[in-house]
PDB file of C-alpha atoms in Angstrom:
ATOM      1  CA  MET A 881      23.881 -15.546  35.017  1.00  0.00           C
ATOM      2  CA  TYR A 882      23.971 -19.225  34.140  1.00  0.00           C
ATOM      3  CA  THR A 883      20.155 -19.241  33.931  1.00  0.00           C
ATOM      4  CA  ILE A 884      20.135 -16.108  31.754  1.00  0.00           C
ATOM      5  CA  ARG A 885      22.754 -17.607  29.438  1.00  0.00           C
ATOM      6  CA  ASN A 886      20.752 -20.819  29.067  1.00  0.00           C
ATOM      7  CA  TYR A 887      17.587 -18.851  28.404  1.00  0.00           C
ATOM      8  CA  ARG A 888      19.278 -16.866  25.623  1.00  0.00           C
ATOM      9  CA  LEU A 889      20.732 -19.997  24.036  1.00  0.00           C
ATOM     10  CA  THR A 890      17.363 -21.757  24.199  1.00  0.00           C
ATOM     11  CA  ARG A 891      15.561 -18.758  22.703  1.00  0.00           C
ATOM     12  CA  ARG A 892      18.140 -18.433  19.927  1.00  0.00           C
ATOM     13  CA  GLY A 893      17.715 -22.111  19.117  1.00  0.00           C
ATOM     14  CA  GLN A 894      13.942 -21.752  18.997  1.00  0.00           C
ATOM     15  CA  VAL A 895      14.160 -18.771  16.628  1.00  0.00           C
ATOM     16  CA  THR A 896      16.612 -20.634  14.385  1.00  0.00           C
ATOM     17  CA  ASP A 897      14.302 -23.651  14.282  1.00  0.00           C
ATOM     18  CA  ARG A 898      11.314 -21.463  13.392  1.00  0.00           C
ATOM     19  CA  PHE A 899      13.354 -19.694  10.706  1.00  0.00           C
ATOM     20  CA  THR A 900      14.368 -23.022   9.164  1.00  0.00           C
ATOM     21  CA  LYS A 901      10.771 -24.271   9.095  1.00  0.00           C
ATOM     22  CA  ALA A 902       9.620 -21.006   7.479  1.00  0.00           C
ATOM     23  CA  LEU A 903      12.241 -21.433   4.750  1.00  0.00           C
ATOM     24  CA  GLU A 904      11.026 -24.963   4.073  1.00  0.00           C
ATOM     25  CA  ARG A 905       7.479 -23.675   3.644  1.00  0.00           C
ATOM     26  CA  LEU A 906       8.596 -21.000   1.163  1.00  0.00           C
ATOM     27  CA  GLY A 907       9.890 -23.764  -1.104  1.00  0.00           C
ATOM     28  CA  SER A 908       6.598 -25.667  -1.139  1.00  0.00           C
ATOM     29  CA  ASP A 909       4.653 -26.386  -4.328  1.00  0.00           C
ATOM     30  CA  GLN A 910       1.456 -25.388  -2.516  1.00  0.00           C
ATOM     31  CA  ARG A 911       0.626 -21.685  -2.538  1.00  0.00           C
ATOM     32  CA  TYR A 912      -1.079 -21.708   0.870  1.00  0.00           C
ATOM     33  CA  VAL A 913       2.008 -23.350   2.402  1.00  0.00           C
ATOM     34  CA  ARG A 914       4.236 -20.639   0.897  1.00  0.00           C
ATOM     35  CA  ILE A 915       1.919 -17.976   2.327  1.00  0.00           C
ATOM     36  CA  GLY A 916       2.245 -19.683   5.691  1.00  0.00           C
ATOM     37  CA  GLY A 917       6.024 -19.458   5.367  1.00  0.00           C
ATOM     38  CA  VAL A 918       5.846 -15.724   4.692  1.00  0.00           C
ATOM     39  CA  LEU A 919       3.565 -15.164   7.678  1.00  0.00           C
ATOM     40  CA  ALA A 920       5.884 -17.256   9.846  1.00  0.00           C
ATOM     41  CA  LEU A 921       8.839 -15.043   8.881  1.00  0.00           C
ATOM     42  CA  GLU A 922       6.824 -11.935   9.655  1.00  0.00           C
ATOM     43  CA  GLN A 923       5.936 -13.343  13.066  1.00  0.00           C
ATOM     44  CA  ILE A 924       9.607 -14.043  13.724  1.00  0.00           C
ATOM     45  CA  ILE A 925      10.388 -10.376  13.028  1.00  0.00           C
ATOM     46  CA  GLN A 926       7.841  -9.351  15.646  1.00  0.00           C
ATOM     47  CA  ASP A 927       9.183 -11.815  18.197  1.00  0.00           C
ATOM     48  CA  ALA A 928      12.873 -11.382  17.338  1.00  0.00           C
ATOM     49  CA  PRO A 929      13.471  -7.975  15.656  1.00  0.00           C
ATOM     50  CA  GLU A 930      17.187  -8.750  15.378  1.00  0.00           C
ATOM     51  CA  GLN A 931      16.239 -11.225  12.625  1.00  0.00           C
ATOM     52  CA  ALA A 932      14.482  -8.535  10.540  1.00  0.00           C
ATOM     53  CA  THR A 933      17.397  -8.047   8.139  1.00  0.00           C
ATOM     54  CA  HIS A 934      17.732 -11.770   7.473  1.00  0.00           C
ATOM     55  CA  ALA A 935      13.982 -12.096   6.976  1.00  0.00           C
ATOM     56  CA  ALA A 936      13.995  -9.122   4.574  1.00  0.00           C
ATOM     57  CA  GLN A 937      16.768 -10.747   2.538  1.00  0.00           C
ATOM     58  CA  VAL A 938      14.808 -13.993   2.282  1.00  0.00           C
ATOM     59  CA  LEU A 939      11.527 -12.273   1.397  1.00  0.00           C
ATOM     60  CA  GLY A 940      13.267 -10.123  -1.207  1.00  0.00           C
ATOM     61  CA  HIS A 941      14.696 -13.203  -2.910  1.00  0.00           C
ATOM     62  CA  PHE A 942      11.293 -14.893  -2.675  1.00  0.00           C
ATOM     63  CA  VAL A 943       9.553 -12.003  -4.450  1.00  0.00           C
ATOM     64  CA  ARG A 944      12.249 -11.796  -7.140  1.00  0.00           C
ATOM     65  CA  ASP A 945      12.024 -15.540  -7.679  1.00  0.00           C
ATOM     66  CA  ARG A 946       8.224 -15.727  -7.829  1.00  0.00           C
ATOM     67  CA  ALA A 947       7.261 -12.473  -9.606  1.00  0.00           C
ATOM     68  CA  PRO A 948       7.623 -12.323 -13.395  1.00  0.00           C
ATOM     69  CA  THR A 949      10.175  -9.960 -14.870  1.00  0.00           C
ATOM     70  CA  CYS A 950       9.354  -7.197 -17.309  1.00  0.00           C
ATOM     71  CA  PRO A 951      10.074  -7.887 -20.963  1.00  0.00           C
ATOM     72  CA  ARG A 952      13.002  -6.057 -22.482  1.00  0.00           C
ATOM     73  CA  PRO A 953      11.927  -2.716 -24.019  1.00  0.00           C
ATOM     74  CA  THR A 954      11.467  -2.780 -27.779  1.00  0.00           C
ATOM     75  CA  ASN A 955      11.459   0.121 -30.202  1.00  0.00           C
ATOM     76  CA  ALA A 956       8.014   1.156 -31.343  1.00  0.00           C
ATOM     77  CA  PRO A 957       7.012   3.422 -34.267  1.00  0.00           C
ATOM     78  CA  GLY A 958       8.109   6.971 -33.574  1.00  0.00           C
ATOM     79  CA  GLY A 959      11.174   5.946 -31.594  1.00  0.00           C
ATOM     80  CA  GLU A 960       9.241   5.210 -28.416  1.00  0.00           C
ATOM     81  CA  THR A 961       9.779   2.094 -26.315  1.00  0.00           C
ATOM     82  CA  THR A 962       7.180  -0.306 -25.038  1.00  0.00           C
ATOM     83  CA  GLN A 963       7.109  -3.136 -22.527  1.00  0.00           C
ATOM     84  CA  THR A 964       3.548  -4.276 -23.163  1.00  0.00           C
ATOM     85  CA  ASP A 965       2.940  -8.012 -22.768  1.00  0.00           C
ATOM     86  CA  THR A 966      -0.678  -9.108 -22.526  1.00  0.00           C
ATOM     87  CA  SER A 967       0.367 -12.521 -21.185  1.00  0.00           C
ATOM     88  CA  LEU A 968       1.592 -11.004 -17.912  1.00  0.00           C
ATOM     89  CA  PRO A 969      -0.798 -10.958 -14.900  1.00  0.00           C
ATOM     90  CA  THR A 970      -2.729  -7.841 -13.942  1.00  0.00           C
ATOM     91  CA  SER A 971      -1.988  -8.391 -10.244  1.00  0.00           C
ATOM     92  CA  PRO A 972       0.613 -10.330  -8.239  1.00  0.00           C
ATOM     93  CA  GLU A 973       0.022 -13.920  -7.158  1.00  0.00           C
ATOM     94  CA  ALA A 974      -1.332 -14.183  -3.615  1.00  0.00           C
ATOM     95  CA  ASP A 975       1.955 -15.421  -2.122  1.00  0.00           C
ATOM     96  CA  VAL A 976       3.926 -12.642  -3.822  1.00  0.00           C
ATOM     97  CA  GLN A 977       1.480 -10.004  -2.560  1.00  0.00           C
ATOM     98  CA  VAL A 978       1.689 -11.317   1.009  1.00  0.00           C
ATOM     99  CA  ALA A 979       5.492 -11.269   0.770  1.00  0.00           C
ATOM    100  CA  LEU A 980       5.473  -7.711  -0.587  1.00  0.00           C
ATOM    101  CA  THR A 981       3.259  -6.588   2.279  1.00  0.00           C
ATOM    102  CA  ALA A 982       5.484  -8.243   4.869  1.00  0.00           C
ATOM    103  CA  LEU A 983       8.632  -6.927   3.202  1.00  0.00           C
ATOM    104  CA  THR A 984       7.491  -3.303   3.062  1.00  0.00           C
ATOM    105  CA  ARG A 985       5.532  -3.049   6.299  1.00  0.00           C
ATOM    106  CA  PRO A 986       6.883   0.085   8.063  1.00  0.00           C
ATOM    107  CA  GLU A 987       7.044  -1.513  11.518  1.00  0.00           C
ATOM    108  CA  SER A 988       9.144  -4.347  10.098  1.00  0.00           C
ATOM    109  CA  ARG A 989      11.453  -2.142   8.014  1.00  0.00           C
ATOM    110  CA  THR A 990      12.441  -0.127  11.098  1.00  0.00           C
ATOM    111  CA  HIS A 991      14.420  -3.154  12.303  1.00  0.00           C
ATOM    112  CA  VAL A 992      16.139  -3.804   8.954  1.00  0.00           C
ATOM    113  CA  ASP A 993      19.749  -2.688   8.519  1.00  0.00           C
ATOM    114  CA  ASP A 994      19.838   0.616   6.593  1.00  0.00           C
ATOM    115  CA  ARG A 995      22.403  -0.894   4.229  1.00  0.00           C
ATOM    116  CA  GLU A 996      19.909  -3.547   3.130  1.00  0.00           C
ATOM    117  CA  ARG A 997      18.253  -1.785   0.187  1.00  0.00           C
ATOM    118  CA  LEU A 998      15.019  -3.158  -1.177  1.00  0.00           C
ATOM    119  CA  TYR A 999      15.714  -4.455  -4.699  1.00  0.00           C
ATOM    120  CA  LEU A1000      12.613  -4.901  -6.859  1.00  0.00           C
ATOM    121  CA  ALA A1001      13.989  -3.680 -10.189  1.00  0.00           C
ATOM    122  CA  ILE A1002      12.615  -4.948 -13.522  1.00  0.00           C
ATOM    123  CA  LEU A1003       9.823  -6.903 -11.828  1.00  0.00           C
ATOM    124  CA  HIS A1004       6.270  -7.019 -13.130  1.00  0.00           C
ATOM    125  CA  LEU A1005       4.270  -5.868 -10.091  1.00  0.00           C
ATOM    126  CA  ALA A1006       1.252  -4.433 -11.878  1.00  0.00           C
ATOM    127  CA  GLY A1007      -1.750  -4.035  -9.587  1.00  0.00           C
ATOM    128  CA  ALA A1008       0.288  -4.567  -6.418  1.00  0.00           C
ATOM    129  CA  ASP A1009      -1.155  -3.347  -3.114  1.00  0.00           C
ATOM    130  CA  LEU A1010       1.585  -1.207  -1.564  1.00  0.00           C
ATOM    131  CA  VAL A1011      -0.569   1.168   0.459  1.00  0.00           C
ATOM    132  CA  ARG A1012       1.543   2.973   3.096  1.00  0.00           C
ATOM    133  CA  ALA A1013       4.481   0.724   2.222  1.00  0.00           C
ATOM    134  CA  ASP A1014       7.980   1.699   3.302  1.00  0.00           C
ATOM    135  CA  LEU A1015       9.939   1.823   0.039  1.00  0.00           C
ATOM    136  CA  THR A1016      12.625   4.231   1.198  1.00  0.00           C
ATOM    137  CA  ASP A1017      15.722   3.964  -1.024  1.00  0.00           C
ATOM    138  CA  ALA A1018      14.089   1.062  -2.885  1.00  0.00           C
ATOM    139  CA  LEU A1019      15.508   0.119  -6.285  1.00  0.00           C
ATOM    140  CA  LEU A1020      12.547   0.027  -8.668  1.00  0.00           C
ATOM    141  CA  THR A1021      14.279   0.654 -11.986  1.00  0.00           C
ATOM    142  CA  ARG A1022      12.039  -0.345 -14.915  1.00  0.00           C
ATOM    143  CA  THR A1023       9.584  -1.960 -12.492  1.00  0.00           C
ATOM    144  CA  ASN A1024       6.057  -2.306 -13.860  1.00  0.00           C
ATOM    145  CA  LEU A1025       3.737  -0.755 -11.270  1.00  0.00           C
ATOM    146  CA  THR A1026       0.801  -0.203 -13.610  1.00  0.00           C
ATOM    147  CA  ARG A1027      -2.359   0.401 -11.556  1.00  0.00           C
ATOM    148  CA  ALA A1028      -0.453  -0.387  -8.362  1.00  0.00           C
ATOM    149  CA  ASP A1029      -1.793   1.246  -5.200  1.00  0.00           C
ATOM    150  CA  LEU A1030       1.031   3.234  -3.595  1.00  0.00           C
ATOM    151  CA  SER A1031      -1.215   5.607  -1.656  1.00  0.00           C
ATOM    152  CA  GLY A1032       0.611   6.995   1.356  1.00  0.00           C
ATOM    153  CA  ALA A1033       3.745   5.010   0.541  1.00  0.00           C
ATOM    154  CA  ASP A1034       7.150   6.305   1.593  1.00  0.00           C
ATOM    155  CA  LEU A1035       9.259   6.444  -1.577  1.00  0.00           C
ATOM    156  CA  THR A1036      11.874   8.840  -0.235  1.00  0.00           C
ATOM    157  CA  SER A1037      14.982   8.629  -2.457  1.00  0.00           C
ATOM    158  CA  ALA A1038      13.525   5.597  -4.234  1.00  0.00           C
ATOM    159  CA  PHE A1039      15.026   4.820  -7.639  1.00  0.00           C
ATOM    160  CA  LEU A1040      12.108   4.654 -10.108  1.00  0.00           C
ATOM    161  CA  ARG A1041      13.979   5.436 -13.305  1.00  0.00           C
ATOM    162  CA  ARG A1042      11.966   4.247 -16.340  1.00  0.00           C
ATOM    163  CA  ALA A1043       9.371   2.684 -14.023  1.00  0.00           C
ATOM    164  CA  ASP A1044       5.897   2.186 -15.482  1.00  0.00           C
ATOM    165  CA  LEU A1045       3.461   3.931 -13.140  1.00  0.00           C
ATOM    166  CA  THR A1046       0.613   4.180 -15.644  1.00  0.00           C
ATOM    167  CA  HIS A1047      -2.669   4.723 -13.756  1.00  0.00           C
ATOM    168  CA  ALA A1048      -0.893   4.029 -10.455  1.00  0.00           C
ATOM    169  CA  PHE A1049      -2.283   5.521  -7.239  1.00  0.00           C
ATOM    170  CA  LEU A1050       0.298   7.734  -5.525  1.00  0.00           C
ATOM    171  CA  ASP A1051      -2.074   9.883  -3.484  1.00  0.00           C
ATOM    172  CA  GLY A1052      -0.293  11.202  -0.412  1.00  0.00           C
ATOM    173  CA  ALA A1053       2.907   9.350  -1.285  1.00  0.00           C
ATOM    174  CA  ASN A1054       6.246  10.765  -0.169  1.00  0.00           C
ATOM    175  CA  LEU A1055       8.444  11.009  -3.277  1.00  0.00           C
ATOM    176  CA  THR A1056      10.985  13.406  -1.777  1.00  0.00           C
ATOM    177  CA  GLY A1057      14.257  13.039  -3.657  1.00  0.00           C
ATOM    178  CA  ALA A1058      12.953  10.090  -5.679  1.00  0.00           C
ATOM    179  CA  ASN A1059      14.448   9.416  -9.107  1.00  0.00           C
ATOM    180  CA  LEU A1060      11.565   9.309 -11.596  1.00  0.00           C
ATOM    181  CA  ALA A1061      13.643  10.089 -14.672  1.00  0.00           C
ATOM    182  CA  LYS A1062      11.914   8.845 -17.825  1.00  0.00           C
ATOM    183  CA  ALA A1063       9.181   7.200 -15.728  1.00  0.00           C
ATOM    184  CA  ASN A1064       5.746   6.804 -17.283  1.00  0.00           C
ATOM    185  CA  LEU A1065       3.168   8.466 -15.024  1.00  0.00           C
ATOM    186  CA  THR A1066       0.393   8.656 -17.601  1.00  0.00           C
ATOM    187  CA  GLY A1067      -2.966   8.687 -15.838  1.00  0.00           C
ATOM    188  CA  ALA A1068      -1.369   8.293 -12.403  1.00  0.00           C
ATOM    189  CA  SER A1069      -3.063   9.879  -9.379  1.00  0.00           C
ATOM    190  CA  LEU A1070      -0.816  12.250  -7.415  1.00  0.00           C
ATOM    191  CA  HIS A1071      -3.242  14.016  -5.089  1.00  0.00           C
ATOM    192  CA  GLY A1072      -1.219  15.382  -2.181  1.00  0.00           C
ATOM    193  CA  ALA A1073       1.983  13.594  -3.223  1.00  0.00           C
ATOM    194  CA  ASP A1074       5.241  15.228  -2.086  1.00  0.00           C
ATOM    195  CA  LEU A1075       7.513  15.723  -5.111  1.00  0.00           C
ATOM    196  CA  THR A1076      10.120  17.867  -3.364  1.00  0.00           C
ATOM    197  CA  ARG A1077      13.437  17.469  -5.210  1.00  0.00           C
ATOM    198  CA  ALA A1078      12.045  14.499  -7.152  1.00  0.00           C
ATOM    199  CA  ASP A1079      13.849  14.011 -10.468  1.00  0.00           C
ATOM    200  CA  LEU A1080      11.209  14.196 -13.199  1.00  0.00           C
ATOM    201  CA  GLY A1081      13.680  14.575 -16.051  1.00  0.00           C
ATOM    202  CA  GLY A1082      12.164  12.994 -19.139  1.00  0.00           C
ATOM    203  CA  ALA A1083       9.196  11.670 -17.144  1.00  0.00           C
ATOM    204  CA  ASP A1084       5.815  11.431 -18.869  1.00  0.00           C
ATOM    205  CA  LEU A1085       3.128  13.074 -16.718  1.00  0.00           C
ATOM    206  CA  THR A1086       0.501  13.169 -19.448  1.00  0.00           C
ATOM    207  CA  ASP A1087      -3.030  13.202 -18.029  1.00  0.00           C
ATOM    208  CA  VAL A1088      -1.755  12.918 -14.450  1.00  0.00           C
ATOM    209  CA  ARG A1089      -4.590  13.371 -11.960  1.00  0.00           C
ATOM    210  CA  GLY A1090      -4.323  15.628  -8.932  1.00  0.00           C
ATOM    211  CA  LEU A1091      -1.057  17.239 -10.014  1.00  0.00           C
ATOM    212  CA  GLY A1092      -0.656  20.836  -8.881  1.00  0.00           C
ATOM    213  CA  THR A1093       1.643  23.600 -10.019  1.00  0.00           C
ATOM    214  CA  GLU A1094       3.404  23.824  -6.652  1.00  0.00           C
ATOM    215  CA  GLN A1095       4.125  20.106  -6.715  1.00  0.00           C
ATOM    216  CA  VAL A1096       5.824  20.469 -10.079  1.00  0.00           C
ATOM    217  CA  ARG A1097       7.764  23.552  -9.039  1.00  0.00           C
ATOM    218  CA  SER A1098       9.186  21.680  -6.051  1.00  0.00           C
ATOM    219  CA  ALA A1099      10.474  18.907  -8.350  1.00  0.00           C
ATOM    220  CA  ARG A1100      13.416  18.847 -10.751  1.00  0.00           C
ATOM    221  CA  LEU A1101      12.491  18.985 -14.444  1.00  0.00           C
ATOM    222  CA  ASN A1102      14.331  19.110 -17.741  1.00  0.00           C
ATOM    223  CA  ALA A1103      13.448  19.880 -21.349  1.00  0.00           C
ATOM    224  CA  GLU A1104      12.285  16.281 -21.895  1.00  0.00           C
ATOM    225  CA  THR A1105       9.755  16.274 -19.036  1.00  0.00           C
ATOM    226  CA  VAL A1106       6.253  15.890 -20.485  1.00  0.00           C
ATOM    227  CA  LEU A1107       3.770  17.973 -18.485  1.00  0.00           C
ATOM    228  CA  PRO A1108       0.027  18.503 -18.935  1.00  0.00           C
ATOM    229  CA  PRO A1109      -0.533  21.673 -21.023  1.00  0.00           C
ATOM    230  CA  ASP A1110      -2.098  23.677 -18.168  1.00  0.00           C
ATOM    231  CA  ILE A1111       0.735  22.808 -15.761  1.00  0.00           C
ATOM    232  CA  ARG A1112       3.414  23.593 -18.333  1.00  0.00           C
ATOM    233  CA  ALA A1113       1.811  26.969 -19.092  1.00  0.00           C
ATOM    234  CA  ALA A1114       1.872  27.833 -15.386  1.00  0.00           C
ATOM    235  CA  VAL A1115       5.408  26.548 -14.745  1.00  0.00           C
ATOM    236  CA  GLU A1116       7.379  27.689 -17.788  1.00  0.00           C
ATOM    237  CA  PRO A1117       7.078  31.448 -17.190  1.00  0.00           C
ATOM    238  CA  SER A1118       8.542  31.081 -13.694  1.00  0.00           C
ATOM    239  CA  SER A1119      11.505  29.055 -14.987  1.00  0.00           C
ATOM    240  CA  THR A1120      12.614  31.575 -17.594  1.00  0.00           C
TER     241      THR A1120
END
């Protein structure tokens, strides 16, 4: 028992030392060093799953600190709102993308405390690669995900209110119970996406690709939901 106790104390000290060194790398001025810090944290999760929640907290703060935020919406002619800013990047910086991948990797999220919700609201994450990412219960309010690849992602109960998903790829994504109220899905690809109980109240689905009537019928709509003409013609009779 003495040997086991010493082994556990030694291992805990090693993990703590590795965690500290990873944190130091994340604060570097060199991008490749920051990427190394992210990868070191991810390796710690694999070696010590009990540290997954702490690592997720650190990576979440790293992404929020490094990714630009979306500009405040401004009123445009016709009463619409816009968040367009041509000075913002079309894809995340390399270190931010690596952190996003590590933060949303399904095998890593399984070890994270369920109470630790992923908070990425109001961030500019246009063009992000989030293929098969675990974004369950994630807070993505007003997040810019223009042209982001969310194919096969798990967005169960995710909060995407007013999110910009213009031309985003959501093929095969699980959006069961997701809040997409007033989200902009113009030109998004939804082939095979599960919209069961998804809140599409006020959402703009103009020119959505791969959207089927049954997908829409399984979702929750309201009078402000903007549907493609052919989908609306097929859905409205059944809702009267």
